[in-house]
Amino acid sequence: MNKIAVFPGSFDPFTAGHESLIRRGLEFFDKIIIAVGINMEKKGFLPIEKRLELIQSVFDGNDRVEVKTYSNLTVDFCVENGAFHILRGLRSSADFEYERSIAQTNRLLRPEVDTVFLLSHPEFTSVSSTLVREVVQYKGDARKFLPEGIDFEHFFGYSPKQQR
């Protein structure tokens, strides 16, 4: 039996912190499904197609990572995909309180689905999609917050100036 986890989020955009959690999660799970949530009422920074393309480019060739979209309850998506674990990252105690309440609600909805938390590495504690969006909106150099090797100009429409 394969141990499959779902790593849900909006990933707008996908950051180096997200990548780190996935790579570390693969030490515990046979497969991780990165589940990109679609919220029709919310306009994203990057179109959903670009988010999927960016994530797929990071894990190209890794058959243990799958990228899908979903628009239903995360726990229902998990069960539909044979995943009985949700992988979540914690950067701070505030993240813990927020994630704990979601995990407890999910457990009430679907007792067979459990949430696993990984602490972020210290270098990613301050990295969030919100921070990256702001740096990009002002045409700053956000490369240090993003997975290595992505085509920055393709995804964000400009080439950041080299930092001195």
JSON list of C-alpha atoms in Angstrom, two decimals:
[
{"chain": "A", "resi": 1, "resn": "MET", "atom": "CA", "xyz": [0.00, 0.00, 0.00]},
{"chain": "A", "resi": 2, "resn": "ASN", "atom": "CA", "xyz": [1.38, 3.39, -1.01]},
{"chain": "A", "resi": 3, "resn": "LYS", "atom": "CA", "xyz": [1.41, 6.19, 1.52]},
{"chain": "A", "resi": 4, "resn": "ILE", "atom": "CA", "xyz": [0.04, 9.19, -0.32]},
{"chain": "A", "resi": 5, "resn": "ALA", "atom": "CA", "xyz": [-0.16, 12.73, 1.08]},
{"chain": "A", "resi": 6, "resn": "VAL", "atom": "CA", "xyz": [-1.88, 15.81, -0.26]},
{"chain": "A", "resi": 7, "resn": "PHE", "atom": "CA", "xyz": [-0.12, 19.15, 0.05]},
{"chain": "A", "resi": 8, "resn": "PRO", "atom": "CA", "xyz": [-2.93, 21.68, -0.47]},
{"chain": "A", "resi": 9, "resn": "GLY", "atom": "CA", "xyz": [-2.69, 25.41, -1.09]},
{"chain": "A", "resi": 10, "resn": "SER", "atom": "CA", "xyz": [-3.20, 28.24, -3.51]},
{"chain": "A", "resi": 11, "resn": "PHE", "atom": "CA", "xyz": [0.54, 28.40, -4.31]},
{"chain": "A", "resi": 12, "resn": "ASP", "atom": "CA", "xyz": [0.23, 31.91, -5.70]},
{"chain": "A", "resi": 13, "resn": "PRO", "atom": "CA", "xyz": [3.15, 31.65, -6.30]},
{"chain": "A", "resi": 14, "resn": "PHE", "atom": "CA", "xyz": [4.87, 28.40, -5.30]},
{"chain": "A", "resi": 15, "resn": "THR", "atom": "CA", "xyz": [7.91, 29.28, -3.16]},
{"chain": "A", "resi": 16, "resn": "ALA", "atom": "CA", "xyz": [11.23, 27.71, -2.19]},
{"chain": "A", "resi": 17, "resn": "GLY", "atom": "CA", "xyz": [9.65, 26.98, 1.20]},
{"chain": "A", "resi": 18, "resn": "HIS", "atom": "CA", "xyz": [6.90, 24.94, -0.48]},
{"chain": "A", "resi": 19, "resn": "GLU", "atom": "CA", "xyz": [9.50, 23.07, -2.50]},
{"chain": "A", "resi": 20, "resn": "SER", "atom": "CA", "xyz": [11.51, 22.31, 0.63]},
{"chain": "A", "resi": 21, "resn": "LEU", "atom": "CA", "xyz": [8.47, 20.85, 2.40]},
{"chain": "A", "resi": 22, "resn": "ILE", "atom": "CA", "xyz": [7.61, 18.63, -0.57]},
{"chain": "A", "resi": 23, "resn": "ARG", "atom": "CA", "xyz": [11.16, 17.31, -0.89]},
{"chain": "A", "resi": 24, "resn": "ARG", "atom": "CA", "xyz": [11.28, 16.60, 2.85]},
{"chain": "A", "resi": 25, "resn": "GLY", "atom": "CA", "xyz": [7.80, 15.07, 2.76]},
{"chain": "A", "resi": 26, "resn": "LEU", "atom": "CA", "xyz": [9.01, 12.54, 0.19]},
{"chain": "A", "resi": 27, "resn": "GLU", "atom": "CA", "xyz": [11.15, 11.06, 2.98]},
{"chain": "A", "resi": 28, "resn": "PHE", "atom": "CA", "xyz": [7.89, 9.97, 4.69]},
{"chain": "A", "resi": 29, "resn": "PHE", "atom": "CA", "xyz": [5.47, 9.41, 1.81]},
{"chain": "A", "resi": 30, "resn": "ASP", "atom": "CA", "xyz": [5.61, 7.35, -1.36]},
{"chain": "A", "resi": 31, "resn": "LYS", "atom": "CA", "xyz": [3.76, 10.03, -3.31]},
{"chain": "A", "resi": 32, "resn": "ILE", "atom": "CA", "xyz": [2.71, 13.62, -2.73]},
{"chain": "A", "resi": 33, "resn": "ILE", "atom": "CA", "xyz": [-0.11, 15.28, -4.62]},
{"chain": "A", "resi": 34, "resn": "ILE", "atom": "CA", "xyz": [0.30, 19.04, -4.73]},
{"chain": "A", "resi": 35, "resn": "ALA", "atom": "CA", "xyz": [-3.33, 20.16, -4.73]},
{"chain": "A", "resi": 36, "resn": "VAL", "atom": "CA", "xyz": [-3.79, 23.66, -6.10]},
{"chain": "A", "resi": 37, "resn": "GLY", "atom": "CA", "xyz": [-7.08, 25.00, -4.80]},
{"chain": "A", "resi": 38, "resn": "ILE", "atom": "CA", "xyz": [-9.33, 26.88, -7.17]},
{"chain": "A", "resi": 39, "resn": "ASN", "atom": "CA", "xyz": [-11.40, 29.65, -5.63]},
{"chain": "A", "resi": 40, "resn": "MET", "atom": "CA", "xyz": [-13.66, 31.12, -8.32]},
{"chain": "A", "resi": 41, "resn": "GLU", "atom": "CA", "xyz": [-14.47, 34.13, -6.10]},
{"chain": "A", "resi": 42, "resn": "LYS", "atom": "CA", "xyz": [-10.83, 35.12, -5.72]},
{"chain": "A", "resi": 43, "resn": "LYS", "atom": "CA", "xyz": [-8.68, 36.58, -8.48]},
{"chain": "A", "resi": 44, "resn": "GLY", "atom": "CA", "xyz": [-5.20, 35.15, -8.21]},
{"chain": "A", "resi": 45, "resn": "PHE", "atom": "CA", "xyz": [-1.88, 36.87, -8.78]},
{"chain": "A", "resi": 46, "resn": "LEU", "atom": "CA", "xyz": [-0.78, 34.20, -11.26]},
{"chain": "A", "resi": 47, "resn": "PRO", "atom": "CA", "xyz": [-3.37, 32.46, -13.42]},
{"chain": "A", "resi": 48, "resn": "ILE", "atom": "CA", "xyz": [-4.01, 28.87, -12.34]},
{"chain": "A", "resi": 49, "resn": "GLU", "atom": "CA", "xyz": [-2.36, 27.57, -15.54]},
{"chain": "A", "resi": 50, "resn": "LYS", "atom": "CA", "xyz": [0.89, 29.42, -14.71]},
{"chain": "A", "resi": 51, "resn": "ARG", "atom": "CA", "xyz": [0.86, 28.11, -11.14]},
{"chain": "A", "resi": 52, "resn": "LEU", "atom": "CA", "xyz": [0.49, 24.55, -12.37]},
{"chain": "A", "resi": 53, "resn": "GLU", "atom": "CA", "xyz": [3.21, 25.04, -14.98]},
{"chain": "A", "resi": 54, "resn": "LEU", "atom": "CA", "xyz": [5.60, 26.56, -12.42]},
{"chain": "A", "resi": 55, "resn": "ILE", "atom": "CA", "xyz": [5.10, 23.69, -9.94]},
{"chain": "A", "resi": 56, "resn": "GLN", "atom": "CA", "xyz": [5.38, 21.05, -12.67]},
{"chain": "A", "resi": 57, "resn": "SER", "atom": "CA", "xyz": [8.64, 22.63, -13.89]},
{"chain": "A", "resi": 58, "resn": "VAL", "atom": "CA", "xyz": [10.11, 22.28, -10.38]},
{"chain": "A", "resi": 59, "resn": "PHE", "atom": "CA", "xyz": [9.28, 18.56, -10.12]},
{"chain": "A", "resi": 60, "resn": "ASP", "atom": "CA", "xyz": [9.69, 17.63, -13.79]},
{"chain": "A", "resi": 61, "resn": "GLY", "atom": "CA", "xyz": [10.74, 13.99, -14.00]},
{"chain": "A", "resi": 62, "resn": "ASN", "atom": "CA", "xyz": [9.79, 13.15, -10.41]},
{"chain": "A", "resi": 63, "resn": "ASP", "atom": "CA", "xyz": [7.05, 10.53, -10.69]},
{"chain": "A", "resi": 64, "resn": "ARG", "atom": "CA", "xyz": [6.44, 10.67, -6.93]},
{"chain": "A", "resi": 65, "resn": "VAL", "atom": "CA", "xyz": [5.02, 14.20, -7.18]},
{"chain": "A", "resi": 66, "resn": "GLU", "atom": "CA", "xyz": [1.75, 14.92, -8.94]},
{"chain": "A", "resi": 67, "resn": "VAL", "atom": "CA", "xyz": [0.11, 18.31, -9.43]},
{"chain": "A", "resi": 68, "resn": "LYS", "atom": "CA", "xyz": [-3.68, 18.61, -9.56]},
{"chain": "A", "resi": 69, "resn": "THR", "atom": "CA", "xyz": [-6.34, 21.26, -9.09]},
{"chain": "A", "resi": 70, "resn": "TYR", "atom": "CA", "xyz": [-9.38, 20.95, -6.87]},
{"chain": "A", "resi": 71, "resn": "SER", "atom": "CA", "xyz": [-12.37, 22.99, -5.82]},
{"chain": "A", "resi": 72, "resn": "ASN", "atom": "CA", "xyz": [-14.00, 20.86, -3.14]},
{"chain": "A", "resi": 73, "resn": "LEU", "atom": "CA", "xyz": [-13.19, 20.15, 0.50]},
{"chain": "A", "resi": 74, "resn": "THR", "atom": "CA", "xyz": [-9.55, 19.14, 0.92]},
{"chain": "A", "resi": 75, "resn": "VAL", "atom": "CA", "xyz": [-10.47, 16.02, 2.90]},
{"chain": "A", "resi": 76, "resn": "ASP", "atom": "CA", "xyz": [-12.88, 14.93, 0.16]},
{"chain": "A", "resi": 77, "resn": "PHE", "atom": "CA", "xyz": [-10.16, 15.50, -2.45]},
{"chain": "A", "resi": 78, "resn": "CYS", "atom": "CA", "xyz": [-7.84, 13.35, -0.33]},
{"chain": "A", "resi": 79, "resn": "VAL", "atom": "CA", "xyz": [-10.26, 10.42, -0.17]},
{"chain": "A", "resi": 80, "resn": "GLU", "atom": "CA", "xyz": [-11.05, 10.71, -3.90]},
{"chain": "A", "resi": 81, "resn": "ASN", "atom": "CA", "xyz": [-7.31, 10.36, -4.59]},
{"chain": "A", "resi": 82, "resn": "GLY", "atom": "CA", "xyz": [-6.55, 7.56, -2.11]},
{"chain": "A", "resi": 83, "resn": "ALA", "atom": "CA", "xyz": [-4.58, 9.90, 0.16]},
{"chain": "A", "resi": 84, "resn": "PHE", "atom": "CA", "xyz": [-5.08, 9.61, 3.90]},
{"chain": "A", "resi": 85, "resn": "HIS", "atom": "CA", "xyz": [-2.59, 12.26, 4.95]},
{"chain": "A", "resi": 86, "resn": "ILE", "atom": "CA", "xyz": [-2.49, 16.03, 4.53]},
{"chain": "A", "resi": 87, "resn": "LEU", "atom": "CA", "xyz": [0.98, 17.55, 4.62]},
{"chain": "A", "resi": 88, "resn": "ARG", "atom": "CA", "xyz": [1.27, 21.05, 6.06]},
{"chain": "A", "resi": 89, "resn": "GLY", "atom": "CA", "xyz": [4.21, 23.28, 6.89]},
{"chain": "A", "resi": 90, "resn": "LEU", "atom": "CA", "xyz": [4.59, 25.39, 10.02]},
{"chain": "A", "resi": 91, "resn": "ARG", "atom": "CA", "xyz": [6.68, 28.56, 10.02]},
{"chain": "A", "resi": 92, "resn": "SER", "atom": "CA", "xyz": [5.55, 30.01, 13.36]},
{"chain": "A", "resi": 93, "resn": "SER", "atom": "CA", "xyz": [3.34, 29.49, 16.39]},
{"chain": "A", "resi": 94, "resn": "ALA", "atom": "CA", "xyz": [0.63, 31.51, 14.63]},
{"chain": "A", "resi": 95, "resn": "ASP", "atom": "CA", "xyz": [0.75, 29.01, 11.76]},
{"chain": "A", "resi": 96, "resn": "PHE", "atom": "CA", "xyz": [0.39, 26.20, 14.30]},
{"chain": "A", "resi": 97, "resn": "GLU", "atom": "CA", "xyz": [-2.77, 27.63, 15.87]},
{"chain": "A", "resi": 98, "resn": "TYR", "atom": "CA", "xyz": [-4.36, 28.24, 12.46]},
{"chain": "A", "resi": 99, "resn": "GLU", "atom": "CA", "xyz": [-3.36, 24.85, 11.03]},
{"chain": "A", "resi": 100, "resn": "ARG", "atom": "CA", "xyz": [-4.37, 22.98, 14.19]},
{"chain": "A", "resi": 101, "resn": "SER", "atom": "CA", "xyz": [-7.96, 24.24, 13.98]},
{"chain": "A", "resi": 102, "resn": "ILE", "atom": "CA", "xyz": [-8.18, 23.26, 10.32]},
{"chain": "A", "resi": 103, "resn": "ALA", "atom": "CA", "xyz": [-6.68, 19.82, 11.04]},
{"chain": "A", "resi": 104, "resn": "GLN", "atom": "CA", "xyz": [-9.15, 19.22, 13.87]},
{"chain": "A", "resi": 105, "resn": "THR", "atom": "CA", "xyz": [-12.09, 20.23, 11.67]},
{"chain": "A", "resi": 106, "resn": "ASN", "atom": "CA", "xyz": [-10.83, 17.99, 8.86]},
{"chain": "A", "resi": 107, "resn": "ARG", "atom": "CA", "xyz": [-10.55, 15.12, 11.34]},
{"chain": "A", "resi": 108, "resn": "LEU", "atom": "CA", "xyz": [-14.19, 15.60, 12.34]},
{"chain": "A", "resi": 109, "resn": "LEU", "atom": "CA", "xyz": [-15.25, 15.63, 8.69]},
{"chain": "A", "resi": 110, "resn": "ARG", "atom": "CA", "xyz": [-13.13, 12.66, 7.61]},
{"chain": "A", "resi": 111, "resn": "PRO", "atom": "CA", "xyz": [-11.61, 10.72, 10.55]},
{"chain": "A", "resi": 112, "resn": "GLU", "atom": "CA", "xyz": [-9.61, 8.54, 8.16]},
{"chain": "A", "resi": 113, "resn": "VAL", "atom": "CA", "xyz": [-7.57, 11.54, 6.95]},
{"chain": "A", "resi": 114, "resn": "ASP", "atom": "CA", "xyz": [-4.81, 12.74, 9.27]},
{"chain": "A", "resi": 115, "resn": "THR", "atom": "CA", "xyz": [-2.67, 15.88, 9.08]},
{"chain": "A", "resi": 116, "resn": "VAL", "atom": "CA", "xyz": [1.11, 15.75, 9.33]},
{"chain": "A", "resi": 117, "resn": "PHE", "atom": "CA", "xyz": [3.05, 18.92, 10.17]},
{"chain": "A", "resi": 118, "resn": "LEU", "atom": "CA", "xyz": [6.65, 19.67, 9.24]},
{"chain": "A", "resi": 119, "resn": "LEU", "atom": "CA", "xyz": [8.49, 22.67, 10.63]},
{"chain": "A", "resi": 120, "resn": "SER", "atom": "CA", "xyz": [9.97, 24.86, 7.95]},
{"chain": "A", "resi": 121, "resn": "HIS", "atom": "CA", "xyz": [13.72, 25.21, 7.78]},
{"chain": "A", "resi": 122, "resn": "PRO", "atom": "CA", "xyz": [14.85, 28.46, 9.42]},
{"chain": "A", "resi": 123, "resn": "GLU", "atom": "CA", "xyz": [15.80, 30.06, 6.09]},
{"chain": "A", "resi": 124, "resn": "PHE", "atom": "CA", "xyz": [12.19, 29.75, 4.93]},
{"chain": "A", "resi": 125, "resn": "THR", "atom": "CA", "xyz": [10.47, 31.00, 8.09]},
{"chain": "A", "resi": 126, "resn": "SER", "atom": "CA", "xyz": [9.83, 34.44, 6.63]},
{"chain": "A", "resi": 127, "resn": "VAL", "atom": "CA", "xyz": [9.09, 33.28, 3.07]},
{"chain": "A", "resi": 128, "resn": "SER", "atom": "CA", "xyz": [5.43, 33.42, 2.10]},
{"chain": "A", "resi": 129, "resn": "SER", "atom": "CA", "xyz": [3.55, 33.71, -1.16]},
{"chain": "A", "resi": 130, "resn": "THR", "atom": "CA", "xyz": [2.30, 37.10, 0.04]},
{"chain": "A", "resi": 131, "resn": "LEU", "atom": "CA", "xyz": [5.88, 38.36, 0.48]},
{"chain": "A", "resi": 132, "resn": "VAL", "atom": "CA", "xyz": [6.91, 37.03, -2.94]},
{"chain": "A", "resi": 133, "resn": "ARG", "atom": "CA", "xyz": [3.89, 38.63, -4.64]},
{"chain": "A", "resi": 134, "resn": "GLU", "atom": "CA", "xyz": [4.78, 42.00, -3.14]},
{"chain": "A", "resi": 135, "resn": "VAL", "atom": "CA", "xyz": [8.43, 41.79, -4.23]},
{"chain": "A", "resi": 136, "resn": "VAL", "atom": "CA", "xyz": [7.35, 40.78, -7.75]},
{"chain": "A", "resi": 137, "resn": "GLN", "atom": "CA", "xyz": [4.68, 43.50, -7.98]},
{"chain": "A", "resi": 138, "resn": "TYR", "atom": "CA", "xyz": [7.42, 46.08, -7.37]},
{"chain": "A", "resi": 139, "resn": "LYS", "atom": "CA", "xyz": [9.73, 44.34, -9.86]},
{"chain": "A", "resi": 140, "resn": "GLY", "atom": "CA", "xyz": [12.19, 43.29, -7.17]},
{"chain": "A", "resi": 141, "resn": "ASP", "atom": "CA", "xyz": [14.51, 40.30, -7.20]},
{"chain": "A", "resi": 142, "resn": "ALA", "atom": "CA", "xyz": [12.41, 37.51, -5.69]},
{"chain": "A", "resi": 143, "resn": "ARG", "atom": "CA", "xyz": [14.63, 34.69, -7.00]},
{"chain": "A", "resi": 144, "resn": "LYS", "atom": "CA", "xyz": [16.01, 33.85, -3.55]},
{"chain": "A", "resi": 145, "resn": "PHE", "atom": "CA", "xyz": [12.45, 33.07, -2.39]},
{"chain": "A", "resi": 146, "resn": "LEU", "atom": "CA", "xyz": [11.56, 30.86, -5.37]},
{"chain": "A", "resi": 147, "resn": "PRO", "atom": "CA", "xyz": [12.69, 27.38, -6.44]},
{"chain": "A", "resi": 148, "resn": "GLU", "atom": "CA", "xyz": [15.99, 27.42, -8.29]},
{"chain": "A", "resi": 149, "resn": "GLY", "atom": "CA", "xyz": [16.02, 27.27, -12.05]},
{"chain": "A", "resi": 150, "resn": "ILE", "atom": "CA", "xyz": [12.54, 28.50, -12.85]},
{"chain": "A", "resi": 151, "resn": "ASP", "atom": "CA", "xyz": [12.20, 30.79, -15.85]},
{"chain": "A", "resi": 152, "resn": "PHE", "atom": "CA", "xyz": [11.58, 34.00, -13.92]},
{"chain": "A", "resi": 153, "resn": "GLU", "atom": "CA", "xyz": [10.83, 36.11, -16.99]},
{"chain": "A", "resi": 154, "resn": "HIS", "atom": "CA", "xyz": [8.34, 33.53, -18.32]},
{"chain": "A", "resi": 155, "resn": "PHE", "atom": "CA", "xyz": [6.38, 33.35, -15.08]},
{"chain": "A", "resi": 156, "resn": "PHE", "atom": "CA", "xyz": [6.63, 36.95, -13.87]},
{"chain": "A", "resi": 157, "resn": "GLY", "atom": "CA", "xyz": [7.19, 38.94, -17.06]},
{"chain": "A", "resi": 158, "resn": "TYR", "atom": "CA", "xyz": [10.50, 40.63, -16.26]},
{"chain": "A", "resi": 159, "resn": "SER", "atom": "CA", "xyz": [14.14, 39.85, -15.50]},
{"chain": "A", "resi": 160, "resn": "PRO", "atom": "CA", "xyz": [15.17, 41.03, -12.05]},
{"chain": "A", "resi": 161, "resn": "LYS", "atom": "CA", "xyz": [18.32, 43.11, -11.80]},
{"chain": "A", "resi": 162, "resn": "GLN", "atom": "CA", "xyz": [21.27, 41.42, -10.15]},
{"chain": "A", "resi": 163, "resn": "GLN", "atom": "CA", "xyz": [21.67, 42.30, -6.48]},
{"chain": "A", "resi": 164, "resn": "ARG", "atom": "CA", "xyz": [25.05, 43.76, -5.51]}
]
